[in-house]
Amino acid sequence: MNEFENPSLPKNIFNQTNSPQSVCEIHFSRRSPSTNRSFGSESDWSITDSEFYHIGGEQMRKLEIAKEEMEKGVKRDSRAKGKTPNAKPPIERKSDNNNLLRKQDTTVTNHVMKPRSSLIGRSRSQSRVEHSQELTLDNPELGPFLLKQARDLISLGENPQTALELSIQAMKMYEKSANGKPGLDLVMCLHVIAAIYCSLGHYNEAIPILERSIEIPVVGEGQEHAIAKFASHMQLGDTYAMLGQLENSIMCYTKGLEVQRMVLGVTDPRVGETCRYVAEANFQALRFDEAERLCQMALDIHGANGSPSSLEEAADRRLMGLICETNGNHEAALENLVLASIAMVSNGQEVEVASVDCSIGDTFLSLARYDEAILAYKKALAVFKTHKGENHPAVGSVFVRLAELYNRTWKTKESKSYCESALQIYENPMSGVPSEQIASGFVNVAAIYESMNELEQALKLLHKALEIHNDAPGQQNTIAGIEAQMGVIYYVLGNQTESYNAFKNAVSKLRATGEKKSAFFGIVLNQMGLCCVQLCELNEAAKLFEEAKVVLEKEYGPYHSETLGVYSNLAGTYDAMGRVNDAIDLMECIMVVREEKLGTAHFDVVDEKRRLDELLKETGRVRNRKTMSLENLLDVNTYL
């Protein structure tokens, strides 16, 4: 971190080793597809019934028979009254086999349904709800029929608000007919209600509905109940993830996985798919050790149940490659990614192979094997242009990778050229492209411009990304990361007020989403504390450094360089506040670790010792040197 030159501080003993760039390195260096994934389901609404297919679907077959009988009864009543019932087109059932990293069963959807009005007369949704309201007065056993009406409206893209009203009516019917003993029909209805709330963006309303759906099934009453509870846990996890509350999301996923393992056994292939799904969630939450453990479980399960070239194992290896790359184990990452690529080629997954080629290029880049990285990137680029189009964000992501590669090799002209090519795509996106992809592209290009020291251009792109997200409830963590990076840039530019405001916004969002225990949160607190020092808000700075110290001690341990940097900053703040003895105690702790890790002649140790001597001289104290045993003196790696 840069030295502070504020004349109001008695002396400068702030940490010199940590750079504000650490926020960028922690938050924006991972551009793999897995880190940008959405935890919501991409399936249509008809998949609600399939949640229970693991058991054979006996309950659902009974429900379908009941629906058919109910509809026959409605038609007979309509003919008796001289009315023609509304025709209901069949629900189109879709399947998505392209997303290799998705959970098999869930009902939550990310797609916001837009109402369509009929061109003549009343809309079908209006006539259906009126007809349904008449029927509910005559027959209290119409829960399945009302629920089917609601799902039909969603599948047709019609008014989701009307679908919500119908599903709530269905819920009341199920409750009335249950006589105090709610069953799985009500659980399925609650799933649909929660999914509609999510499609409307009302995630907080969906959470208590799903919590209730978890309480109803009793695992001891059979596999159907267990699978219903599993589906509820996973859908609640998806909902928390869309709110950005990754800690709560992972907790729900973990409970769901435990239920599934208990019912299906630890070697069932479906358990392997859930292991991979939960591993992805941990990966996005930067819990890399847990992500690796779960991913290895998935690999072991699919390795025992499938062929070596199966798509399931390819997905496992792809994720494992990304985890190993993030952990710095580049050789293991390369091995897993190459195996994933081979399996996908044998299964005809050409576009997916291109995505893996991008990850292989990233690994070659980390290994400084630049020529091989360029070949991998250009191979992926050709496939994306052919199958997705010249203006697709996937093409832009390869341009960004090439720009980063040339920037690392000091070829600034080529790097800027690829940045400009990527920006042309992001500024004129194809129709139907998710806005989050465009915002992510702006953030990635901004990181490259920042590394070139073109800070104003980087800020401009980060502002564009913020405008796209528009404070969306499901993107709070992402927005917090963007604001934190803006705070870093403002800090370097000397605009401390804007830097403070940006960090304050980021911290408030991270607190709200439950990320106040992550290492990233601790780093942002540290950076915000530095702004407060520059603004002479020493009391607030001390509180921020103290909180960052607690977080980083837990996440990294007391001997990590980031933690030691916070110690140093806190000691400098204590000194500036006149709490010299507290500052000395911290500096002595820092000195012990620095000397043991770096040796007494290292320039960082010399600098720390100089600052400690100044404090000791001011108070008339002498350094409290801790005696070390012979074992510690001989083992210089005791604290590494």
XYZ file of C-alpha atoms in Angstrom:
640
model
C 0.000 0.000 0.000
C 1.187 3.476 -0.664
C 2.587 5.492 2.216
C 0.352 8.084 3.759
C 1.633 11.613 3.700
C -0.993 13.222 5.904
C 0.849 15.737 8.143
C -1.618 15.154 10.959
C -0.196 11.683 11.547
C 2.761 11.665 13.962
C 4.652 9.092 11.929
C 4.071 6.637 9.142
C 4.224 2.979 10.131
C 1.597 1.692 7.740
C 2.071 -1.502 5.799
C 4.145 -1.059 2.668
C 3.715 -4.511 1.155
C 0.011 -4.876 0.395
C -1.232 -3.171 -2.737
C -4.780 -1.947 -3.318
C -4.615 -4.021 -6.499
C -5.306 -7.068 -4.332
C -9.024 -6.418 -4.638
C -8.747 -6.769 -8.388
C -6.628 -9.887 -8.142
C -8.983 -11.600 -5.745
C -12.302 -10.699 -7.337
C -11.792 -10.342 -11.050
C -9.087 -12.777 -12.055
C -11.441 -15.726 -12.539
C -13.129 -15.581 -15.896
C -14.019 -19.202 -16.348
C -17.580 -20.131 -17.288
C -18.090 -21.739 -13.956
C -17.662 -18.522 -12.023
C -20.330 -16.781 -14.055
C -22.860 -19.522 -13.729
C -26.406 -19.007 -12.556
C -27.755 -21.281 -9.870
C -31.318 -20.999 -11.073
C -32.838 -23.665 -13.230
C -32.946 -23.189 -16.974
C -35.801 -25.612 -17.407
C -39.371 -24.752 -18.257
C -42.226 -24.958 -15.811
C -43.271 -28.431 -16.871
C -40.259 -29.850 -15.054
C -42.094 -29.422 -11.743
C -43.505 -32.921 -12.061
C -40.111 -34.456 -12.765
C -38.761 -33.652 -9.322
C -40.185 -36.922 -8.047
C -39.198 -39.159 -10.967
C -36.338 -40.682 -8.996
C -38.794 -42.925 -7.192
C -40.793 -43.962 -10.234
C -43.378 -41.208 -10.141
C -46.235 -43.231 -8.644
C -47.562 -40.236 -6.763
C -47.378 -38.100 -9.895
C -49.200 -40.718 -11.983
C -52.023 -40.617 -9.470
C -52.078 -36.848 -9.682
C -52.193 -36.886 -13.496
C -55.112 -39.350 -13.390
C -56.880 -37.049 -10.956
C -56.290 -34.105 -13.269
C -57.685 -35.972 -16.248
C -60.785 -37.022 -14.303
C -61.237 -33.474 -13.078
C -61.009 -32.068 -16.589
C -63.488 -34.656 -17.884
C -65.880 -33.588 -15.166
C -65.449 -29.942 -16.140
C -66.165 -30.751 -19.792
C -69.316 -32.692 -18.861
C -70.531 -29.796 -16.722
C -69.816 -27.364 -19.544
C -71.750 -29.419 -22.101
C -74.669 -29.737 -19.710
C -74.803 -25.943 -19.407
C -74.396 -25.364 -23.115
C -70.891 -23.939 -22.759
C -67.778 -24.740 -24.696
C -64.749 -25.233 -22.456
C -61.558 -23.362 -23.160
C -59.136 -25.369 -25.246
C -55.805 -25.872 -23.561
C -52.811 -26.521 -25.811
C -50.401 -29.159 -24.576
C -47.440 -28.066 -22.500
C -44.247 -28.160 -24.479
C -41.657 -30.140 -22.556
C -38.140 -29.085 -23.178
C -34.799 -30.494 -22.166
C -31.448 -28.815 -21.943
C -28.523 -31.133 -22.479
C -25.954 -28.463 -23.197
C -25.287 -27.223 -19.705
C -22.924 -29.826 -18.348
C -22.508 -28.106 -15.002
C -26.165 -27.909 -13.902
C -28.099 -29.705 -11.230
C -30.435 -32.376 -12.518
C -33.577 -31.462 -10.577
C -34.908 -28.035 -9.671
C -37.958 -25.912 -10.328
C -36.588 -22.401 -10.019
C -36.248 -20.424 -13.225
C -34.374 -17.234 -14.026
C -36.535 -16.301 -16.970
C -38.941 -13.442 -16.253
C -42.257 -14.176 -17.912
C -43.832 -11.268 -19.771
C -47.625 -11.091 -20.104
C -49.157 -11.193 -23.572
C -52.579 -9.773 -24.214
C -55.054 -11.323 -26.651
C -55.676 -9.436 -29.888
C -59.452 -9.817 -29.735
C -61.858 -10.108 -26.807
C -60.751 -11.313 -23.404
C -57.371 -13.007 -22.985
C -57.234 -16.699 -22.294
C -55.794 -15.980 -18.875
C -58.786 -13.795 -17.948
C -61.342 -16.357 -19.049
C -59.441 -19.162 -17.332
C -59.225 -17.448 -13.983
C -62.926 -16.498 -14.082
C -63.867 -20.046 -15.001
C -61.597 -21.415 -12.266
C -63.104 -19.106 -9.657
C -66.561 -20.417 -10.528
C -65.353 -24.007 -10.193
C -63.720 -23.444 -6.792
C -67.088 -22.407 -5.391
C -68.682 -25.659 -6.528
C -65.947 -28.199 -5.786
C -63.341 -27.980 -3.006
C -61.266 -30.797 -4.576
C -59.951 -28.814 -7.542
C -56.396 -28.227 -6.329
C -54.749 -30.253 -9.141
C -56.883 -28.542 -11.787
C -56.075 -25.033 -10.522
C -52.380 -25.865 -10.332
C -52.434 -27.175 -13.907
C -54.167 -23.980 -15.056
C -51.417 -21.922 -13.421
C -48.689 -23.964 -15.070
C -50.405 -23.740 -18.435
C -50.385 -19.951 -18.202
C -46.675 -19.935 -17.462
C -45.873 -22.340 -20.293
C -47.810 -20.059 -22.667
C -45.927 -16.993 -21.441
C -49.100 -15.364 -20.181
C -49.728 -13.316 -17.055
C -47.580 -14.708 -14.216
C -49.569 -12.714 -11.674
C -52.694 -14.605 -12.681
C -50.752 -17.861 -12.484
C -49.687 -16.892 -8.958
C -53.284 -16.273 -7.913
C -54.376 -19.636 -9.327
C -51.553 -21.507 -7.613
C -52.348 -19.848 -4.283
C -55.982 -20.936 -4.725
C -54.705 -24.441 -5.439
C -52.637 -24.319 -2.254
C -55.738 -23.440 -0.246
C -57.609 -26.329 -1.877
C -54.843 -28.759 -0.958
C -54.790 -27.443 2.603
C -58.572 -27.809 2.870
C -58.605 -31.375 1.569
C -55.590 -32.437 3.663
C -57.498 -32.230 6.964
C -54.408 -31.141 8.841
C -52.131 -33.741 7.214
C -50.524 -32.009 4.230
C -48.926 -34.293 1.658
C -46.664 -34.176 -1.353
C -49.314 -32.558 -3.552
C -49.083 -29.464 -1.369
C -45.273 -29.605 -1.507
C -45.370 -29.545 -5.314
C -47.820 -26.642 -5.230
C -45.518 -24.698 -2.894
C -42.641 -25.305 -5.317
C -44.661 -23.784 -8.145
C -45.676 -20.760 -6.041
C -42.067 -20.132 -5.058
C -40.923 -20.465 -8.660
C -43.507 -17.914 -9.808
C -42.363 -15.506 -7.106
C -38.799 -15.913 -8.351
C -39.862 -15.276 -11.951
C -41.424 -12.023 -10.751
C -38.215 -11.100 -8.916
C -39.854 -11.500 -5.472
C -37.198 -13.792 -4.021
C -37.835 -12.888 -0.386
C -41.482 -13.968 -0.744
C -40.365 -17.320 -2.140
C -38.117 -18.170 0.823
C -40.821 -18.773 3.516
C -42.846 -20.769 0.987
C -39.903 -23.092 0.359
C -39.066 -23.314 4.049
C -42.598 -24.579 4.603
C -42.209 -27.103 1.783
C -39.138 -28.502 3.592
C -41.064 -29.037 6.817
C -43.907 -31.087 5.272
C -42.132 -34.230 3.951
C -41.116 -36.836 6.536
C -38.079 -38.803 5.376
C -39.092 -41.836 7.435
C -42.355 -42.208 5.478
C -40.700 -43.300 2.267
C -38.518 -42.317 -0.612
C -41.116 -39.988 -2.131
C -41.021 -37.818 0.967
C -37.236 -37.867 1.014
C -36.960 -36.775 -2.616
C -39.539 -34.040 -2.018
C -37.430 -32.730 0.865
C -34.312 -32.916 -1.330
C -36.028 -30.895 -4.078
C -37.160 -28.290 -1.536
C -33.648 -27.875 -0.131
C -32.153 -27.454 -3.598
C -34.793 -24.966 -4.767
C -34.335 -22.918 -1.594
C -30.597 -22.963 -2.237
C -31.196 -21.697 -5.766
C -33.340 -18.871 -4.412
C -30.698 -17.792 -1.892
C -28.108 -17.912 -4.673
C -30.207 -15.588 -6.828
C -30.227 -13.173 -3.887
C -26.449 -13.453 -3.698
C -26.563 -15.111 -0.269
C -24.044 -17.821 -1.115
C -23.465 -18.962 2.458
C -27.156 -19.731 2.992
C -27.331 -21.217 -0.490
C -24.481 -23.668 0.164
C -26.021 -24.636 3.498
C -29.261 -25.617 1.732
C -27.431 -27.492 -1.021
C -25.423 -29.424 1.565
C -28.580 -30.501 3.414
C -30.161 -31.554 0.150
C -27.109 -33.603 -0.758
C -27.211 -35.353 2.629
C -30.855 -36.346 2.082
C -30.155 -37.588 -1.440
C -27.145 -39.657 -0.326
C -29.216 -41.204 2.447
C -32.008 -42.237 0.067
C -30.176 -43.174 -3.130
C -26.848 -44.332 -1.700
C -23.414 -42.797 -1.916
C -22.561 -44.240 -5.353
C -25.698 -43.322 -7.307
C -24.855 -41.283 -10.448
C -27.470 -38.677 -9.506
C -25.618 -38.109 -6.232
C -22.502 -37.482 -8.303
C -24.285 -34.804 -10.314
C -25.451 -33.097 -7.127
C -21.905 -33.275 -5.721
C -20.672 -31.419 -8.787
C -23.450 -28.845 -8.470
C -22.621 -28.148 -4.825
C -18.921 -28.052 -5.724
C -19.664 -25.302 -8.248
C -21.464 -23.301 -5.565
C -18.467 -23.614 -3.249
C -16.154 -22.647 -6.107
C -18.110 -19.466 -6.735
C -18.012 -18.699 -3.005
C -14.185 -19.037 -3.154
C -14.254 -22.140 -0.935
C -11.784 -23.986 -3.093
C -10.827 -26.807 -0.720
C -14.445 -27.839 -0.203
C -15.136 -27.461 -3.924
C -12.218 -29.772 -4.703
C -13.387 -32.362 -2.165
C -16.913 -32.464 -3.587
C -15.694 -32.514 -7.165
C -13.425 -35.477 -6.376
C -16.451 -37.247 -4.880
C -18.317 -36.666 -8.146
C -15.353 -37.973 -10.142
C -15.164 -41.098 -8.001
C -18.902 -41.773 -8.366
C -19.029 -41.245 -12.120
C -15.788 -43.129 -12.587
C -17.344 -46.118 -10.839
C -20.642 -45.966 -12.746
C -19.831 -44.734 -16.245
C -17.353 -45.056 -19.066
C -14.164 -42.962 -18.934
C -15.402 -40.790 -21.794
C -18.892 -40.044 -20.436
C -20.215 -36.487 -20.480
C -20.753 -36.644 -16.717
C -17.104 -37.392 -16.052
C -16.103 -34.747 -18.600
C -18.088 -32.181 -16.622
C -16.417 -33.341 -13.404
C -12.955 -33.014 -14.902
C -13.717 -29.632 -16.392
C -14.695 -28.271 -12.985
C -11.735 -29.969 -11.308
C -9.453 -28.319 -13.858
C -10.853 -24.904 -12.998
C -10.425 -25.559 -9.268
C -6.826 -26.744 -9.695
C -6.045 -23.719 -11.877
C -7.391 -21.365 -9.217
C -5.371 -23.144 -6.514
C -2.208 -22.715 -8.584
C -1.871 -26.417 -9.421
C -1.500 -25.741 -13.138
C -0.179 -29.132 -14.210
C -3.108 -30.963 -12.582
C -5.484 -28.425 -14.119
C -4.063 -29.049 -17.571
C -4.375 -32.824 -17.161
C -8.046 -32.647 -16.128
C -8.966 -30.150 -18.837
C -7.332 -32.195 -21.590
C -9.190 -35.326 -20.425
C -12.461 -33.356 -20.373
C -11.792 -32.092 -23.900
C -11.123 -35.619 -25.197
C -14.378 -36.906 -23.690
C -16.383 -34.046 -25.166
C -14.872 -34.551 -28.626
C -15.857 -38.220 -28.536
C -19.433 -37.163 -27.679
C -19.669 -34.510 -30.400
C -19.787 -31.530 -28.019
C -17.887 -29.139 -30.281
C -18.990 -25.868 -28.701
C -18.347 -27.190 -25.192
C -14.887 -28.275 -26.351
C -14.221 -24.672 -27.379
C -15.073 -23.510 -23.844
C -12.651 -26.061 -22.425
C -10.011 -24.890 -24.927
C -10.350 -21.413 -23.416
C -9.647 -22.864 -19.965
C -6.690 -24.798 -21.378
C -5.406 -21.522 -22.809
C -5.755 -19.917 -19.373
C -3.629 -22.687 -17.862
C -0.964 -22.341 -20.552
C -0.960 -18.600 -19.834
C -0.399 -19.263 -16.124
C 2.500 -21.527 -17.053
C 3.948 -18.790 -19.315
C 3.566 -21.113 -22.316
C 2.316 -18.247 -24.449
C 2.479 -19.818 -27.921
C 0.404 -22.799 -26.809
C -2.062 -20.465 -25.094
C -2.508 -18.478 -28.311
C -3.172 -21.669 -30.284
C -5.797 -22.804 -27.756
C -7.521 -19.406 -27.754
C -7.586 -19.108 -31.541
C -8.943 -22.625 -31.899
C -11.805 -21.724 -29.554
C -12.306 -18.410 -31.347
C -12.862 -20.125 -34.700
C -15.488 -22.465 -33.228
C -17.363 -19.668 -31.441
C -17.465 -17.508 -34.565
C -18.837 -20.416 -36.613
C -21.469 -21.649 -34.161
C -22.420 -18.531 -32.204
C -21.738 -15.649 -34.574
C -19.119 -12.928 -34.943
C -20.852 -10.651 -32.429
C -21.489 -13.158 -29.628
C -20.109 -12.450 -26.110
C -18.280 -15.792 -26.229
C -16.186 -14.354 -29.055
C -15.624 -11.246 -26.958
C -14.417 -13.356 -24.027
C -11.698 -14.895 -26.228
C -10.665 -11.414 -27.381
C -10.314 -10.450 -23.703
C -8.109 -13.475 -23.020
C -5.883 -12.639 -25.983
C -5.707 -9.014 -24.809
C -4.568 -10.157 -21.369
C -1.955 -12.476 -22.881
C -0.427 -9.739 -25.036
C -0.545 -7.316 -22.113
C 1.483 -9.767 -20.016
C 4.062 -10.049 -22.775
C 4.365 -6.234 -23.019
C 2.732 -6.073 -26.460
C 0.504 -3.145 -25.565
C -0.575 -2.326 -29.099
C -1.900 -5.843 -29.762
C -3.536 -5.928 -26.337
C -5.436 -2.679 -26.928
C -6.515 -3.896 -30.354
C -8.133 -6.998 -28.848
C -9.704 -4.874 -26.081
C -11.290 -2.667 -28.721
C -12.564 -5.711 -30.631
C -14.147 -7.045 -27.432
C -15.732 -3.664 -26.625
C -17.309 -3.513 -30.076
C -19.156 -6.708 -29.200
C -20.126 -5.669 -25.674
C -21.312 -2.196 -26.749
C -23.462 -3.626 -29.560
C -24.670 -6.943 -28.159
C -26.748 -9.504 -30.010
C -30.426 -9.711 -29.140
C -31.238 -12.284 -26.504
C -27.840 -12.145 -24.822
C -28.126 -11.951 -20.991
C -27.155 -8.511 -19.751
C -24.971 -10.081 -17.052
C -22.607 -11.401 -19.732
C -22.205 -7.921 -21.188
C -21.531 -6.418 -17.754
C -18.968 -9.133 -17.024
C -17.252 -8.332 -20.313
C -16.942 -4.652 -19.406
C -15.465 -5.581 -16.011
C -12.879 -7.898 -17.564
C -11.765 -5.329 -20.125
C -11.610 -2.699 -17.359
C -9.170 -4.921 -15.426
C -6.828 -4.964 -18.433
C -6.983 -1.192 -18.886
C -6.304 -0.791 -15.175
C -3.181 -2.954 -15.452
C -2.076 -0.650 -18.300
C -2.538 2.291 -15.886
C -5.349 3.713 -18.039
C -7.468 4.259 -14.965
C -10.022 6.691 -16.399
C -10.936 4.237 -19.165
C -11.215 1.447 -16.598
C -13.559 3.571 -14.460
C -15.721 4.342 -17.470
C -16.198 0.641 -18.212
C -16.923 -0.207 -14.581
C -19.628 2.485 -14.532
C -21.186 0.880 -17.621
C -21.215 -2.482 -15.868
C -22.943 -0.945 -12.834
C -25.587 0.642 -15.046
C -26.342 -2.726 -16.621
C -26.756 -4.482 -13.278
C -28.931 -1.600 -12.051
C -28.750 -2.801 -8.428
C -30.478 -6.087 -9.297
C -31.280 -8.134 -6.146
C -29.628 -11.290 -7.463
C -26.374 -9.535 -8.391
C -25.428 -7.859 -5.116
C -22.127 -9.707 -4.693
C -21.101 -8.916 -8.260
C -22.053 -5.262 -7.833
C -20.102 -5.119 -4.569
C -17.021 -6.436 -6.378
C -17.345 -3.776 -9.080
C -17.768 -1.018 -6.501
C -14.756 -2.287 -4.551
C -12.621 -2.157 -7.673
C -13.842 1.374 -8.391
C -12.813 2.253 -4.850
C -9.307 0.956 -5.569
C -9.020 3.071 -8.719
C -10.334 6.209 -7.011
C -7.820 5.600 -4.211
C -4.917 5.402 -6.652
C -6.182 8.572 -8.400
C -6.182 10.386 -5.051
C -9.964 10.911 -4.944
C -10.407 9.640 -1.405
C -14.017 10.767 -0.976
C -15.240 8.813 -4.011
C -13.066 5.893 -2.952
C -14.607 5.877 0.517
C -18.155 6.008 -0.904
C -17.459 3.137 -3.295
C -15.981 0.956 -0.549
C -18.832 1.838 1.810
C -21.406 0.711 -0.766
C -19.481 -2.502 -1.370
C -19.176 -3.299 2.336
C -22.892 -2.706 2.971
C -23.840 -5.090 0.138
C -21.432 -7.769 1.319
C -22.844 -7.527 4.833
C -26.407 -7.792 3.526
C -25.670 -10.884 1.443
C -23.981 -12.761 4.261
C -20.455 -12.502 2.868
C -19.030 -10.795 5.953
C -16.932 -13.857 6.788
C -15.100 -14.164 3.471
C -11.472 -13.224 2.869
C -12.587 -10.838 0.137
C -14.721 -8.993 2.690
C -11.679 -8.644 4.965
C -9.592 -7.225 2.123
C -12.278 -4.668 1.235
C -12.497 -3.615 4.900
C -8.736 -3.085 4.900
C -8.898 -0.912 1.788
C -11.762 1.124 3.218
C -9.747 1.616 6.406
C -6.916 3.096 4.356
C -9.347 5.614 2.847
C -10.486 6.596 6.324
C -6.865 7.197 7.354
C -6.363 9.493 4.373
C -9.577 11.328 5.341
C -8.341 11.582 8.982
C -11.262 9.428 10.212
C -8.991 7.469 12.528
C -11.634 5.987 14.835
C -13.543 4.509 11.895
C -10.271 3.315 10.352
C -9.326 1.480 13.560
C -12.725 -0.270 13.683
C -12.403 -1.343 10.046
C -8.858 -2.659 10.512
C -9.899 -4.509 13.680
C -12.787 -6.192 11.874
C -10.563 -7.024 8.891
C -8.013 -8.512 11.300
C -10.621 -10.885 12.782
C -11.880 -11.970 9.347
C -8.446 -12.568 7.829
C -7.117 -14.362 10.916
C -9.976 -16.830 10.518
C -9.730 -17.197 6.742
C -5.967 -16.968 6.183
C -4.439 -17.431 9.623
C -2.290 -14.973 11.609
C 0.873 -15.533 9.539
C -0.507 -14.808 6.064
C 0.862 -11.735 4.291
C -2.603 -10.157 3.989
C -3.206 -10.599 7.729
C 0.203 -9.155 8.588
C -0.552 -6.190 6.345
C -3.706 -5.461 8.355
C -1.707 -5.769 11.594
C 0.723 -3.165 10.296
C -2.064 -0.797 9.219
C -3.808 -1.182 12.564
C -0.566 -0.489 14.418
C -0.077 2.696 12.395
C -3.630 3.802 13.189
C -3.172 3.131 16.914
C 0.009 5.220 16.843
C -1.791 8.071 15.080
C -4.538 7.921 17.727
C -1.983 8.103 20.550
C -2.407 4.451 21.535
C 1.336 3.873 21.326
C 1.507 0.854 23.619
C -1.138 -0.970 21.542
C 0.833 -0.116 18.416
C 4.059 -1.467 19.943
C 2.403 -4.760 20.944
C 1.189 -5.290 17.380
C 4.533 -4.329 15.849
C 6.383 -6.775 18.090
C 4.081 -9.587 16.945
C 4.720 -8.608 13.333
C 8.472 -8.542 13.868
C 8.546 -12.062 15.302
C 6.755 -13.499 12.276
C 8.681 -11.415 9.733
C 12.057 -12.455 11.163
C 11.100 -16.132 11.261
C 9.741 -16.148 7.708
C 12.131 -13.768 5.962
C 15.259 -13.611 8.121
C 16.683 -10.609 9.950
C 18.415 -9.161 6.861
C 15.343 -8.895 4.613
C 14.489 -5.295 3.663
C 10.875 -5.659 4.903
C 12.157 -6.802 8.279
C 14.651 -3.942 8.426
C 11.890 -1.446 7.656
C 9.553 -2.911 10.295
C 12.373 -2.892 12.847
C 13.106 0.779 12.124
C 9.497 1.741 12.751
C 9.304 -0.351 15.915
C 12.502 1.262 17.241
C 10.980 4.713 16.720
C 7.941 3.760 18.790
C 10.075 2.188 21.529
C 12.302 5.249 21.698
C 9.256 7.506 22.064
C 7.944 5.533 25.050
C 11.288 4.648 26.603
C 10.602 0.937 26.293
C 12.873 -1.793 24.978
C 11.928 -4.533 22.584
C 10.419 -7.608 24.206
C 12.318 -10.331 22.385
C 10.763 -13.775 22.702
C 13.194 -16.585 23.412
C 13.181 -19.379 20.878
C 14.007 -23.019 21.410
C 16.809 -24.705 19.482
C 14.178 -26.562 17.458
C 12.582 -23.296 16.362
C 15.948 -21.728 15.587
C 16.835 -24.625 13.299
C 13.385 -24.828 11.630
C 12.873 -21.583 9.742
C 9.607 -22.873 8.276
C 7.828 -23.343 11.593
C 5.205 -20.714 10.781
C 5.012 -21.179 7.009
